[in-house]
Amino acid sequence: MRKPCCEKKDTNKGAWSRQEDQKLIDYIQKHGEGCWSSLPQAAGLRRCGKSCRLRWINYLRPDLKRGNFGEDEEDLIIKLHALLGNRWSLIAGRLPGRTDNEVKNYWNSHIRKKLIQRGLDPNKPHRLRNTSIGARKSSESPNDQAPKPVNFHGYKNLKVNNDTATSSDSNKTSTTLPDINLDLTLCTPAIALA
DNA sequence: AAGAAGAGCAACCGCATCCCG
DNA sequence: GCGGGATGCGGTTGCTCTTCT
């Protein structure tokens, strides 16, 4: 039986209060994003580190855009999803001010439906107009519907671009993706915390 | 006006991987 | 090289708000 990450009985769960948000913001503005595991105690929060991290990344970060996705953003998500599959963090990395959670939710609630309405299978990387995006997957994963993107694990410090992406993938994509900037270097959020 | 159903989103969970001693 | 804790990710859940009947 696996231990839950936060066993403490006195940790809060559920929605965050304004006071909690403020504590987290204050702490990070003073000390920066550091050790999430010890942050809650240091910041006086009854939350687990994971929860703090998620709250900060998805909701409190000052550089977040929020609000509706634009058509260009939506288009980009569709293209990137065709290329990367459900690698939401990578997709979000190409959309300034958007988080992986936001992109994932938007995909599941909006784009998915649109694609279905258009008769496209959102689980399959579909061919986009004038591109051959998605073509590679059919031969790669014959029995599953969802695109199985290459394993980018380890991209905590990863710069994924045409040169450094997993070799098998970059070989395939570089010849079939004419209109997407594949310089997937993850940009750190432009947070002025200094 | 009230209840049901659906949609959207915030948050949690569990796993994989990283990192450091 | 190994083990354990920390971190990050994707999938899923469940709450809240809106729309429909």
mmCIF file with all atom_site columns, N, CA, C and O (backbone and C1' of nucleotides) in Angstrom, chain A residues 2 13-14 50-51 54-55 66 101 105 109 113 154 157, chain B residues 6-19:
data_model
loop_
_atom_site.group_PDB
_atom_site.id
_atom_site.type_symbol
_atom_site.label_atom_id
_atom_site.label_alt_id
_atom_site.label_comp_id
_atom_site.label_asym_id
_atom_site.label_entity_id
_atom_site.label_seq_id
_atom_site.pdbx_PDB_ins_code
_atom_site.Cartn_x
_atom_site.Cartn_y
_atom_site.Cartn_z
_atom_site.occupancy
_atom_site.B_iso_or_equiv
_atom_site.pdbx_formal_charge
_atom_site.auth_seq_id
_atom_site.auth_comp_id
_atom_site.auth_asym_id
_atom_site.auth_atom_id
_atom_site.pdbx_PDB_model_num
ATOM 1   N N     . ARG A 1 2   ? 0.643   2.063  -0.953  1.00 0.00 ? 2   ARG A N     1
ATOM 2   C CA    . ARG A 1 2   ? 1.460   3.248  -1.082  1.00 0.00 ? 2   ARG A CA    1
ATOM 3   C C     . ARG A 1 2   ? 1.012   4.307  -0.098  1.00 0.00 ? 2   ARG A C     1
ATOM 4   O O     . ARG A 1 2   ? -0.163  4.522  0.117   1.00 0.00 ? 2   ARG A O     1
ATOM 5   N N     . LYS A 1 13  ? -7.665  20.420 2.742   1.00 0.00 ? 13  LYS A N     1
ATOM 6   C CA    . LYS A 1 13  ? -7.900  19.975 1.361   1.00 0.00 ? 13  LYS A CA    1
ATOM 7   C C     . LYS A 1 13  ? -9.020  20.814 0.776   1.00 0.00 ? 13  LYS A C     1
ATOM 8   O O     . LYS A 1 13  ? -9.702  21.537 1.490   1.00 0.00 ? 13  LYS A O     1
ATOM 9   N N     . GLY A 1 14  ? -9.210  20.666 -0.505  1.00 0.00 ? 14  GLY A N     1
ATOM 10  C CA    . GLY A 1 14  ? -10.296 21.385 -1.146  1.00 0.00 ? 14  GLY A CA    1
ATOM 11  C C     . GLY A 1 14  ? -9.912  22.796 -1.534  1.00 0.00 ? 14  GLY A C     1
ATOM 12  O O     . GLY A 1 14  ? -8.727  23.112 -1.673  1.00 0.00 ? 14  GLY A O     1
ATOM 13  N N     . LYS A 1 50  ? 2.720   19.661 -2.584  1.00 0.00 ? 50  LYS A N     1
ATOM 14  C CA    . LYS A 1 50  ? 2.170   19.446 -3.923  1.00 0.00 ? 50  LYS A CA    1
ATOM 15  C C     . LYS A 1 50  ? 1.017   20.398 -4.197  1.00 0.00 ? 50  LYS A C     1
ATOM 16  O O     . LYS A 1 50  ? 0.885   20.963 -5.272  1.00 0.00 ? 50  LYS A O     1
ATOM 17  N N     . SER A 1 51  ? 0.170   20.498 -3.188  1.00 0.00 ? 51  SER A N     1
ATOM 18  C CA    . SER A 1 51  ? -1.005  21.332 -3.335  1.00 0.00 ? 51  SER A CA    1
ATOM 19  C C     . SER A 1 51  ? -0.601  22.798 -3.530  1.00 0.00 ? 51  SER A C     1
ATOM 20  O O     . SER A 1 51  ? -1.184  23.510 -4.353  1.00 0.00 ? 51  SER A O     1
ATOM 21  N N     . LEU A 1 54  ? 0.784   23.297 -7.047  1.00 0.00 ? 54  LEU A N     1
ATOM 22  C CA    . LEU A 1 54  ? -0.285  23.297 -8.031  1.00 0.00 ? 54  LEU A CA    1
ATOM 23  C C     . LEU A 1 54  ? -1.058  24.621 -8.004  1.00 0.00 ? 54  LEU A C     1
ATOM 24  O O     . LEU A 1 54  ? -1.376  25.191 -9.036  1.00 0.00 ? 54  LEU A O     1
ATOM 25  N N     . ARG A 1 55  ? -1.327  25.074 -6.801  1.00 0.00 ? 55  ARG A N     1
ATOM 26  C CA    . ARG A 1 55  ? -2.076  26.313 -6.658  1.00 0.00 ? 55  ARG A CA    1
ATOM 27  C C     . ARG A 1 55  ? -1.292  27.483 -7.263  1.00 0.00 ? 55  ARG A C     1
ATOM 28  O O     . ARG A 1 55  ? -1.841  28.334 -7.949  1.00 0.00 ? 55  ARG A O     1
ATOM 29  N N     . ARG A 1 66  ? -5.092  33.770 -18.102 1.00 0.00 ? 66  ARG A N     1
ATOM 30  C CA    . ARG A 1 66  ? -6.479  33.486 -17.760 1.00 0.00 ? 66  ARG A CA    1
ATOM 31  C C     . ARG A 1 66  ? -7.424  34.009 -18.841 1.00 0.00 ? 66  ARG A C     1
ATOM 32  O O     . ARG A 1 66  ? -7.022  34.615 -19.795 1.00 0.00 ? 66  ARG A O     1
ATOM 33  N N     . ASN A 1 101 ? -2.688  22.460 -16.804 1.00 0.00 ? 101 ASN A N     1
ATOM 34  C CA    . ASN A 1 101 ? -4.035  22.124 -16.346 1.00 0.00 ? 101 ASN A CA    1
ATOM 35  C C     . ASN A 1 101 ? -5.097  22.855 -17.173 1.00 0.00 ? 101 ASN A C     1
ATOM 36  O O     . ASN A 1 101 ? -6.116  22.278 -17.557 1.00 0.00 ? 101 ASN A O     1
ATOM 37  N N     . ASN A 1 105 ? -7.804  21.069 -19.491 1.00 0.00 ? 105 ASN A N     1
ATOM 38  C CA    . ASN A 1 105 ? -9.236  21.290 -19.301 1.00 0.00 ? 105 ASN A CA    1
ATOM 39  C C     . ASN A 1 105 ? -9.884  21.842 -20.571 1.00 0.00 ? 105 ASN A C     1
ATOM 40  O O     . ASN A 1 105 ? -10.984 21.428 -20.940 1.00 0.00 ? 105 ASN A O     1
ATOM 41  N N     . SER A 1 109 ? -12.853 20.017 -22.579 1.00 0.00 ? 109 SER A N     1
ATOM 42  C CA    . SER A 1 109 ? -14.196 20.579 -22.551 1.00 0.00 ? 109 SER A CA    1
ATOM 43  C C     . SER A 1 109 ? -14.590 21.274 -23.853 1.00 0.00 ? 109 SER A C     1
ATOM 44  O O     . SER A 1 109 ? -15.762 21.318 -24.186 1.00 0.00 ? 109 SER A O     1
ATOM 45  N N     . LYS A 1 113 ? -14.824 18.456 -28.204 1.00 0.00 ? 113 LYS A N     1
ATOM 46  C CA    . LYS A 1 113 ? -16.175 18.485 -28.778 1.00 0.00 ? 113 LYS A CA    1
ATOM 47  C C     . LYS A 1 113 ? -16.159 19.014 -30.213 1.00 0.00 ? 113 LYS A C     1
ATOM 48  O O     . LYS A 1 113 ? -16.836 18.487 -31.087 1.00 0.00 ? 113 LYS A O     1
ATOM 49  N N     . GLY A 1 154 ? 12.073  13.385 -18.199 1.00 0.00 ? 154 GLY A N     1
ATOM 50  C CA    . GLY A 1 154 ? 13.348  13.969 -17.876 1.00 0.00 ? 154 GLY A CA    1
ATOM 51  C C     . GLY A 1 154 ? 13.399  15.388 -18.391 1.00 0.00 ? 154 GLY A C     1
ATOM 52  O O     . GLY A 1 154 ? 14.449  15.998 -18.432 1.00 0.00 ? 154 GLY A O     1
ATOM 53  N N     . ASN A 1 157 ? 14.823  19.358 -16.933 1.00 0.00 ? 157 ASN A N     1
ATOM 54  C CA    . ASN A 1 157 ? 15.932  20.200 -17.384 1.00 0.00 ? 157 ASN A CA    1
ATOM 55  C C     . ASN A 1 157 ? 16.074  20.124 -18.898 1.00 0.00 ? 157 ASN A C     1
ATOM 56  O O     . ASN A 1 157 ? 17.119  20.417 -19.439 1.00 0.00 ? 157 ASN A O     1
ATOM 57  P P     . DG  B 2 6   ? -27.412 14.880 -19.241 1.00 0.00 ? 6   DG  B P     1
ATOM 58  O "O5'" . DG  B 2 6   ? -26.540 16.200 -19.407 1.00 0.00 ? 6   DG  B "O5'" 1
ATOM 59  C "C5'" . DG  B 2 6   ? -27.136 17.337 -20.053 1.00 0.00 ? 6   DG  B "C5'" 1
ATOM 60  C "C4'" . DG  B 2 6   ? -26.132 18.452 -20.147 1.00 0.00 ? 6   DG  B "C4'" 1
ATOM 61  C "C3'" . DG  B 2 6   ? -24.712 18.011 -20.501 1.00 0.00 ? 6   DG  B "C3'" 1
ATOM 62  O "O3'" . DG  B 2 6   ? -24.222 18.893 -21.503 1.00 0.00 ? 6   DG  B "O3'" 1
ATOM 63  C "C1'" . DG  B 2 6   ? -24.703 19.255 -18.474 1.00 0.00 ? 6   DG  B "C1'" 1
ATOM 64  P P     . DA  B 2 7   ? -22.726 18.718 -22.038 1.00 0.00 ? 7   DA  B P     1
ATOM 65  O "O5'" . DA  B 2 7   ? -21.985 19.934 -21.324 1.00 0.00 ? 7   DA  B "O5'" 1
ATOM 66  C "C5'" . DA  B 2 7   ? -22.640 21.209 -21.314 1.00 0.00 ? 7   DA  B "C5'" 1
ATOM 67  C "C4'" . DA  B 2 7   ? -21.714 22.244 -20.723 1.00 0.00 ? 7   DA  B "C4'" 1
ATOM 68  C "C3'" . DA  B 2 7   ? -20.242 22.073 -21.094 1.00 0.00 ? 7   DA  B "C3'" 1
ATOM 69  O "O3'" . DA  B 2 7   ? -19.717 23.359 -21.382 1.00 0.00 ? 7   DA  B "O3'" 1
ATOM 70  C "C1'" . DA  B 2 7   ? -20.492 21.976 -18.731 1.00 0.00 ? 7   DA  B "C1'" 1
ATOM 71  P P     . DG  B 2 8   ? -18.212 23.526 -21.806 1.00 0.00 ? 8   DG  B P     1
ATOM 72  O "O5'" . DG  B 2 8   ? -17.533 24.016 -20.444 1.00 0.00 ? 8   DG  B "O5'" 1
ATOM 73  C "C5'" . DG  B 2 8   ? -18.098 25.137 -19.777 1.00 0.00 ? 8   DG  B "C5'" 1
ATOM 74  C "C4'" . DG  B 2 8   ? -17.268 25.448 -18.559 1.00 0.00 ? 8   DG  B "C4'" 1
ATOM 75  C "C3'" . DG  B 2 8   ? -15.755 25.361 -18.770 1.00 0.00 ? 8   DG  B "C3'" 1
ATOM 76  O "O3'" . DG  B 2 8   ? -15.167 26.527 -18.232 1.00 0.00 ? 8   DG  B "O3'" 1
ATOM 77  C "C1'" . DG  B 2 8   ? -16.407 23.985 -16.945 1.00 0.00 ? 8   DG  B "C1'" 1
ATOM 78  P P     . DC  B 2 9   ? -13.642 26.790 -18.377 1.00 0.00 ? 9   DC  B P     1
ATOM 79  O "O5'" . DC  B 2 9   ? -13.122 26.455 -16.911 1.00 0.00 ? 9   DC  B "O5'" 1
ATOM 80  C "C5'" . DC  B 2 9   ? -13.786 27.039 -15.809 1.00 0.00 ? 9   DC  B "C5'" 1
ATOM 81  C "C4'" . DC  B 2 9   ? -13.303 26.403 -14.521 1.00 0.00 ? 9   DC  B "C4'" 1
ATOM 82  C "C3'" . DC  B 2 9   ? -11.777 26.302 -14.389 1.00 0.00 ? 9   DC  B "C3'" 1
ATOM 83  O "O3'" . DC  B 2 9   ? -11.441 26.794 -13.113 1.00 0.00 ? 9   DC  B "O3'" 1
ATOM 84  C "C1'" . DC  B 2 9   ? -12.770 24.213 -13.928 1.00 0.00 ? 9   DC  B "C1'" 1
ATOM 85  P P     . DA  B 2 10  ? -9.999  27.339 -12.845 1.00 0.00 ? 10  DA  B P     1
ATOM 86  O "O5'" . DA  B 2 10  ? -9.781  26.802 -11.353 1.00 0.00 ? 10  DA  B "O5'" 1
ATOM 87  C "C5'" . DA  B 2 10  ? -10.818 26.975 -10.405 1.00 0.00 ? 10  DA  B "C5'" 1
ATOM 88  C "C4'" . DA  B 2 10  ? -10.695 25.927 -9.325  1.00 0.00 ? 10  DA  B "C4'" 1
ATOM 89  C "C3'" . DA  B 2 10  ? -9.301  25.797 -8.724  1.00 0.00 ? 10  DA  B "C3'" 1
ATOM 90  O "O3'" . DA  B 2 10  ? -9.432  25.695 -7.321  1.00 0.00 ? 10  DA  B "O3'" 1
ATOM 91  C "C1'" . DA  B 2 10  ? -10.005 23.694 -9.595  1.00 0.00 ? 10  DA  B "C1'" 1
ATOM 92  P P     . DA  B 2 11  ? -8.169  25.669 -6.413  1.00 0.00 ? 11  DA  B P     1
ATOM 93  O "O5'" . DA  B 2 11  ? -7.998  24.118 -6.124  1.00 0.00 ? 11  DA  B "O5'" 1
ATOM 94  C "C5'" . DA  B 2 11  ? -9.077  23.406 -5.523  1.00 0.00 ? 11  DA  B "C5'" 1
ATOM 95  C "C4'" . DA  B 2 11  ? -8.789  21.929 -5.548  1.00 0.00 ? 11  DA  B "C4'" 1
ATOM 96  C "C3'" . DA  B 2 11  ? -7.416  21.530 -5.009  1.00 0.00 ? 11  DA  B "C3'" 1
ATOM 97  O "O3'" . DA  B 2 11  ? -7.599  20.736 -3.852  1.00 0.00 ? 11  DA  B "O3'" 1
ATOM 98  C "C1'" . DA  B 2 11  ? -7.951  20.387 -7.045  1.00 0.00 ? 11  DA  B "C1'" 1
ATOM 99  P P     . DC  B 2 12  ? -6.408  20.087 -3.109  1.00 0.00 ? 12  DC  B P     1
ATOM 100 O "O5'" . DC  B 2 12  ? -6.550  18.562 -3.572  1.00 0.00 ? 12  DC  B "O5'" 1
ATOM 101 C "C5'" . DC  B 2 12  ? -7.828  17.934 -3.495  1.00 0.00 ? 12  DC  B "C5'" 1
ATOM 102 C "C4'" . DC  B 2 12  ? -7.740  16.518 -4.018  1.00 0.00 ? 12  DC  B "C4'" 1
ATOM 103 C "C3'" . DC  B 2 12  ? -6.576  15.710 -3.449  1.00 0.00 ? 12  DC  B "C3'" 1
ATOM 104 O "O3'" . DC  B 2 12  ? -7.044  14.427 -3.064  1.00 0.00 ? 12  DC  B "O3'" 1
ATOM 105 C "C1'" . DC  B 2 12  ? -6.488  15.716 -5.827  1.00 0.00 ? 12  DC  B "C1'" 1
ATOM 106 P P     . DC  B 2 13  ? -6.118  13.379 -2.368  1.00 0.00 ? 13  DC  B P     1
ATOM 107 O "O5'" . DC  B 2 13  ? -5.712  12.442 -3.590  1.00 0.00 ? 13  DC  B "O5'" 1
ATOM 108 C "C5'" . DC  B 2 13  ? -6.739  11.859 -4.386  1.00 0.00 ? 13  DC  B "C5'" 1
ATOM 109 C "C4'" . DC  B 2 13  ? -6.134  10.868 -5.367  1.00 0.00 ? 13  DC  B "C4'" 1
ATOM 110 C "C3'" . DC  B 2 13  ? -4.988  10.050 -4.771  1.00 0.00 ? 13  DC  B "C3'" 1
ATOM 111 O "O3'" . DC  B 2 13  ? -5.184  8.694  -5.096  1.00 0.00 ? 13  DC  B "O3'" 1
ATOM 112 C "C1'" . DC  B 2 13  ? -4.259  11.207 -6.732  1.00 0.00 ? 13  DC  B "C1'" 1
ATOM 113 P P     . DG  B 2 14  ? -4.314  7.580  -4.359  1.00 0.00 ? 14  DG  B P     1
ATOM 114 O "O5'" . DG  B 2 14  ? -3.346  7.115  -5.528  1.00 0.00 ? 14  DG  B "O5'" 1
ATOM 115 C "C5'" . DG  B 2 14  ? -3.905  6.806  -6.792  1.00 0.00 ? 14  DG  B "C5'" 1
ATOM 116 C "C4'" . DG  B 2 14  ? -2.807  6.670  -7.823  1.00 0.00 ? 14  DG  B "C4'" 1
ATOM 117 C "C3'" . DG  B 2 14  ? -1.573  5.895  -7.344  1.00 0.00 ? 14  DG  B "C3'" 1
ATOM 118 O "O3'" . DG  B 2 14  ? -1.182  5.034  -8.388  1.00 0.00 ? 14  DG  B "O3'" 1
ATOM 119 C "C1'" . DG  B 2 14  ? -0.921  8.022  -8.116  1.00 0.00 ? 14  DG  B "C1'" 1
ATOM 120 P P     . DC  B 2 15  ? -0.052  3.949  -8.174  1.00 0.00 ? 15  DC  B P     1
ATOM 121 O "O5'" . DC  B 2 15  ? 0.956   4.315  -9.340  1.00 0.00 ? 15  DC  B "O5'" 1
ATOM 122 C "C5'" . DC  B 2 15  ? 0.443   4.605  -10.639 1.00 0.00 ? 15  DC  B "C5'" 1
ATOM 123 C "C4'" . DC  B 2 15  ? 1.472   5.367  -11.437 1.00 0.00 ? 15  DC  B "C4'" 1
ATOM 124 C "C3'" . DC  B 2 15  ? 2.868   4.763  -11.383 1.00 0.00 ? 15  DC  B "C3'" 1
ATOM 125 O "O3'" . DC  B 2 15  ? 3.329   4.582  -12.710 1.00 0.00 ? 15  DC  B "O3'" 1
ATOM 126 C "C1'" . DC  B 2 15  ? 2.935   7.081  -10.862 1.00 0.00 ? 15  DC  B "C1'" 1
ATOM 127 P P     . DA  B 2 16  ? 4.668   3.806  -12.976 1.00 0.00 ? 16  DA  B P     1
ATOM 128 O "O5'" . DA  B 2 16  ? 5.613   4.984  -13.497 1.00 0.00 ? 16  DA  B "O5'" 1
ATOM 129 C "C5'" . DA  B 2 16  ? 5.112   5.866  -14.485 1.00 0.00 ? 16  DA  B "C5'" 1
ATOM 130 C "C4'" . DA  B 2 16  ? 6.136   6.951  -14.770 1.00 0.00 ? 16  DA  B "C4'" 1
ATOM 131 C "C3'" . DA  B 2 16  ? 7.573   6.443  -14.879 1.00 0.00 ? 16  DA  B "C3'" 1
ATOM 132 O "O3'" . DA  B 2 16  ? 8.182   7.112  -15.971 1.00 0.00 ? 16  DA  B "O3'" 1
ATOM 133 C "C1'" . DA  B 2 16  ? 7.410   8.056  -13.142 1.00 0.00 ? 16  DA  B "C1'" 1
ATOM 134 P P     . DT  B 2 17  ? 9.663   6.741  -16.385 1.00 0.00 ? 17  DT  B P     1
ATOM 135 O "O5'" . DT  B 2 17  ? 10.526  7.915  -15.740 1.00 0.00 ? 17  DT  B "O5'" 1
ATOM 136 C "C5'" . DT  B 2 17  ? 10.145  9.258  -16.010 1.00 0.00 ? 17  DT  B "C5'" 1
ATOM 137 C "C4'" . DT  B 2 17  ? 10.893  10.194 -15.096 1.00 0.00 ? 17  DT  B "C4'" 1
ATOM 138 C "C3'" . DT  B 2 17  ? 12.409  9.942  -15.037 1.00 0.00 ? 17  DT  B "C3'" 1
ATOM 139 O "O3'" . DT  B 2 17  ? 13.048  11.078 -15.587 1.00 0.00 ? 17  DT  B "O3'" 1
ATOM 140 C "C1'" . DT  B 2 17  ? 11.463  10.345 -12.883 1.00 0.00 ? 17  DT  B "C1'" 1
ATOM 141 P P     . DC  B 2 18  ? 14.623  11.213 -15.576 1.00 0.00 ? 18  DC  B P     1
ATOM 142 O "O5'" . DC  B 2 18  ? 14.833  12.179 -14.324 1.00 0.00 ? 18  DC  B "O5'" 1
ATOM 143 C "C5'" . DC  B 2 18  ? 14.004  13.338 -14.214 1.00 0.00 ? 18  DC  B "C5'" 1
ATOM 144 C "C4'" . DC  B 2 18  ? 14.366  14.103 -12.957 1.00 0.00 ? 18  DC  B "C4'" 1
ATOM 145 C "C3'" . DC  B 2 18  ? 15.858  14.300 -12.746 1.00 0.00 ? 18  DC  B "C3'" 1
ATOM 146 O "O3'" . DC  B 2 18  ? 16.073  15.626 -12.301 1.00 0.00 ? 18  DC  B "O3'" 1
ATOM 147 C "C1'" . DC  B 2 18  ? 14.927  13.192 -10.877 1.00 0.00 ? 18  DC  B "C1'" 1
ATOM 148 P P     . DC  B 2 19  ? 17.492  16.271 -12.289 1.00 0.00 ? 19  DC  B P     1
ATOM 149 O "O5'" . DC  B 2 19  ? 17.879  16.174 -10.746 1.00 0.00 ? 19  DC  B "O5'" 1
ATOM 150 C "C5'" . DC  B 2 19  ? 16.948  16.626 -9.785  1.00 0.00 ? 19  DC  B "C5'" 1
ATOM 151 C "C4'" . DC  B 2 19  ? 17.481  16.355 -8.393  1.00 0.00 ? 19  DC  B "C4'" 1
ATOM 152 C "C3'" . DC  B 2 19  ? 18.999  16.458 -8.267  1.00 0.00 ? 19  DC  B "C3'" 1
ATOM 153 O "O3'" . DC  B 2 19  ? 19.286  17.165 -7.081  1.00 0.00 ? 19  DC  B "O3'" 1
ATOM 154 C "C1'" . DC  B 2 19  ? 18.272  14.357 -7.495  1.00 0.00 ? 19  DC  B "C1'" 1
#
